[in-house]
Amino acid sequence: VSFLDNRRYGPALEQTKAGAVIVHPDMAARVPTDTIAIVTLQPYAAWARVAALFHPLPPSTPGIHPSAIVDPTAEIHAEAQVGPYCVIEARASIGARCVLGAFVSIGKGVSIGADCRIAAHVSLSHAIIGERVVIYVGGRIGQEGFGFASTKSGFVSVPQLGRVLIEDDVEIGANTTIDRGSAGDTVVGRGTRIDNLVQIAHNVRIGRCCVIVAQAGIAGSTTIEDFVQVGGQAAIAGHLTVGQGTKIGAQAGVISDVAAGQFLVGSPAQPRRDFFRQVALLKRMMIRRLDKGKGSLLPD
Amino acid sequence: VSFLDNRRYGPALEQTKAGAVIVHPDMAARVPTDTIAIVTLQPYAAWARVAALFHPLPPSTPGIHPSAIVDPTAEIHAEAQVGPYCVIEARASIGARCVLGAFVSIGKGVSIGADCRIAAHVSLSHAIIGERVVIYVGGRIGQEGFGFASTKSGFVSVPQLGRVLIEDDVEIGANTTIDRGSAGDTVVGRGTRIDNLVQIAHNVRIGRCCVIVAQAGIAGSTTIEDFVQVGGQAAIAGHLTVGQGTKIGAQAGVISDVAAGQFLVGSPAQPRRDFFRQVALLKRMMIRRLDKGKGSLLPD
Amino acid sequence: VSFLDNRRYGPALEQTKAGAVIVHPDMAARVPTDTIAIVTLQPYAAWARVAALFHPLPPSTPGIHPSAIVDPTAEIHAEAQVGPYCVIEARASIGARCVLGAFVSIGKGVSIGADCRIAAHVSLSHAIIGERVVIYVGGRIGQEGFGFASTKSGFVSVPQLGRVLIEDDVEIGANTTIDRGSAGDTVVGRGTRIDNLVQIAHNVRIGRCCVIVAQAGIAGSTTIEDFVQVGGQAAIAGHLTVGQGTKIGAQAGVISDVAAGQFLVGSPAQPRRDFFRQVALLKRMMIRRLDKGKGSLLPD
């Protein structure tokens, strides 16, 4: 079973030797006669469901590995799996059917809901985690953020006193960092997906079903409303609001509030159409100058 | 007790229900009558000091966790705390009142001064660490940098022989990487603050009281003088010098030496004022072109 | 013994007190009389070889540390060294003379060839690793990538079923993340060097002897052909091909296919010469406008 969700690969479809292919109705006619066409308006979502049927998650093996160090006041659900060399501090709680990989460190009072998967080498502190949350290897959740005041005798650290609240169904990528709030909390809303190596600073509030692509960074106290998409390596400055459903392109730099439903790119970020108009205009001016024989303004 | 240090939140001040608020004299009149105004020229620094009084660091519990593996030639101060599953190699030394979290790995000969806090999952090798240094979870200090020569038969690694020197009162963020020097040392000067996911390449020398915001990268052998501020996701090329007190904006790309006291933004970086003039000029040219009905140069 | 490979440091050469200096023939005349000049067309490669003679890698100490947890079905070569607190799962295999640092986690069925060095805190899963591969501290290889379909009821994860194939002589930097393929495999070709904090998404195929500098990111299903160089913080969008020998500048943003042998910079990326022509043109227009007294378009 295979699938096609990108018109770019249309020619490959005609050569497929797959037993069945999940395709959009527009592409159904191009499926070879020896291949079964499974036709749906959402081929990628259908593939997700079919693949999950053929490749279910490995079942958990409840129990605490004998090498794990668990504080007596921590509450580990009997159906949870705690991997080798985990360290779980006082008053932490781990919900039913959670699976913790090796070397996970869980700080004092951290609460993890049911059915979470916490991969190897993750650290969690000062955090409340919902249900069905997935945190990939090396994720860092709940450490102190970048907070200090400048004085004549140097920087003075500002105590970071808030938590990280991760709502249900969130996924957080490998080596991503999410700092605890300074006074309030840092929040990641239900269903949001965060990729690898992302930085979420203290007091950031991310809404529901957002998508934050790899290496993006969101500075302190910024609010990202529901359904926002942030491209890879994009940066959003602090103390801003990005409105619902807005898309921020890869490598964009957002330095002011953004209304709902925008699509911004560039650094500083501006509406996508304006950005590409300016790119095209500048290129045209360069070509015109060269055509007039005026030289390139660059040393040869 | 709360504080206000950003005029943007002035209206919220008038609604506060806090018992006391630390404010600048300009804002004192806006504090509600039921709230005590603590007036100071530096509200954020005052907040740092007040909050630290109410929320002191948790006291350390001296001793070596029985699960830690400590080489017999390592010197651990009797007042230091070594967490579970730490691995400390030969001839390392850990100063008084240091606190090491779980899973910290300390390489051969590493020296750590008094009163440092080394969080869980940190690795240190080929490093000399001063006093009162804080390294957050997953920090990577002292590994070999990106050094190789190109030859006809492929790349040949250049042995990396230097150290990392971290001076007193430095803080280093989560999952940040600082490579050891190749021939000389990589140096981070006293009081400097480095955020999460920052890359500091081999032989970089950072001065005193610098600020390096998340996801910035500094390439090999570059010198950053004292009091420099580097914004998030900024990149500074190798073998450069950035002069004292200069500010590099977020996402800026510095490709040549920078004098002291500058404020550069953009990629390639240029003086802040010039950069925004050019942004405004290009936008104006685009609008003029559209007003003349010449089209956008973009396919519709 | 020292070396000089950067003309910028020519004046320093004349002051050197080194016993011997490896230099290019062009610089030989500037070596002081008390210093032996070792003259070669490739000073940096020669330095790599000389330094490696003086500073060989520390020899490995074969054996499995008693604290390591090794599944009985895993195959550890008798000459391999497995560090403290490693966790090695079922059917994994570790080749001759490999050295694994502390806290390395090796997932089910992972295969590692001979003479690899896997530093502390590394995680490997769903991966086949060649010979002489080096993975630095905190590298994350083989976790599930960023794959999900949008549906009316939220995101649905797409099972990630592929592997990561790392060919011989590859090096992978600290805290770098390489996701397993979704259906096919993610591949890093022989001899390629990847720096710290790099993101390699699922299904990316990187050719032989490429160089990927720190904090660069390559999005899903993109192909990077042989001998490509990607600068620091550069981003390459998904489903593209970057042709053989092409150079992508630091912070560049590649959003379409690139032919072989190009040198692109800027975001969006364009030929290097065009990019700097446009930078110069825009600056000149700004200056001309200011000279005419038209103001800067910026509020004062």
mmCIF file of C-alpha atoms in Angstrom, chain B residues 158 161 182-184, chain C residues 1-6 9 12-24 31-32 34-40 42-51 54-55:
data_model
loop_
_atom_site.group_PDB
_atom_site.id
_atom_site.type_symbol
_atom_site.label_atom_id
_atom_site.label_comp_id
_atom_site.label_asym_id
_atom_site.label_seq_id
_atom_site.Cartn_x
_atom_site.Cartn_y
_atom_site.Cartn_z
ATOM 1 C CA VAL B 158 42.150 18.175 12.369
ATOM 2 C CA LEU B 161 43.495 20.166 21.179
ATOM 3 C CA SER B 182 41.322 23.588 18.098
ATOM 4 C CA ALA B 183 44.777 24.845 19.067
ATOM 5 C CA GLY B 184 44.017 27.688 21.512
ATOM 6 C CA VAL C 1 54.726 23.123 15.397
ATOM 7 C CA SER C 2 52.116 25.556 14.069
ATOM 8 C CA PHE C 3 50.539 26.321 10.703
ATOM 9 C CA LEU C 4 49.252 29.214 8.629
ATOM 10 C CA ASP C 5 46.408 28.766 6.187
ATOM 11 C CA ASN C 6 44.701 32.164 6.218
ATOM 12 C CA TYR C 9 47.169 36.111 9.773
ATOM 13 C CA ALA C 12 51.381 37.156 12.899
ATOM 14 C CA LEU C 13 53.534 34.705 10.984
ATOM 15 C CA GLU C 14 56.425 37.143 11.021
ATOM 16 C CA GLN C 15 56.237 37.286 14.828
ATOM 17 C CA THR C 16 55.938 33.547 15.425
ATOM 18 C CA LYS C 17 58.147 31.846 17.998
ATOM 19 C CA ALA C 18 57.111 28.343 16.907
ATOM 20 C CA GLY C 19 59.807 25.762 16.268
ATOM 21 C CA ALA C 20 58.269 24.935 12.904
ATOM 22 C CA VAL C 21 55.442 26.352 10.816
ATOM 23 C CA ILE C 22 53.592 24.623 8.003
ATOM 24 C CA VAL C 23 52.995 27.189 5.240
ATOM 25 C CA HIS C 24 52.071 27.571 1.596
ATOM 26 C CA VAL C 31 58.760 32.685 8.117
ATOM 27 C CA PRO C 32 61.289 34.006 10.683
ATOM 28 C CA ASP C 34 64.620 30.863 13.836
ATOM 29 C CA THR C 35 61.546 28.912 12.719
ATOM 30 C CA ILE C 36 61.607 25.917 10.408
ATOM 31 C CA ALA C 37 59.280 26.367 7.422
ATOM 32 C CA ILE C 38 57.479 23.196 6.349
ATOM 33 C CA VAL C 39 56.285 24.119 2.885
ATOM 34 C CA THR C 40 53.286 22.440 1.262
ATOM 35 C CA GLN C 42 47.940 22.269 1.510
ATOM 36 C CA PRO C 43 49.070 23.620 4.887
ATOM 37 C CA TYR C 44 45.836 22.817 6.704
ATOM 38 C CA ALA C 45 45.731 19.181 5.572
ATOM 39 C CA ALA C 46 49.397 18.825 6.469
ATOM 40 C CA TRP C 47 48.677 20.280 9.918
ATOM 41 C CA ALA C 48 45.856 17.769 10.344
ATOM 42 C CA ARG C 49 48.270 14.922 9.700
ATOM 43 C CA VAL C 50 51.082 16.291 11.849
ATOM 44 C CA ALA C 51 48.778 17.066 14.756
ATOM 45 C CA PHE C 54 51.456 14.099 17.988
ATOM 46 C CA HIS C 55 47.963 13.681 19.472
#
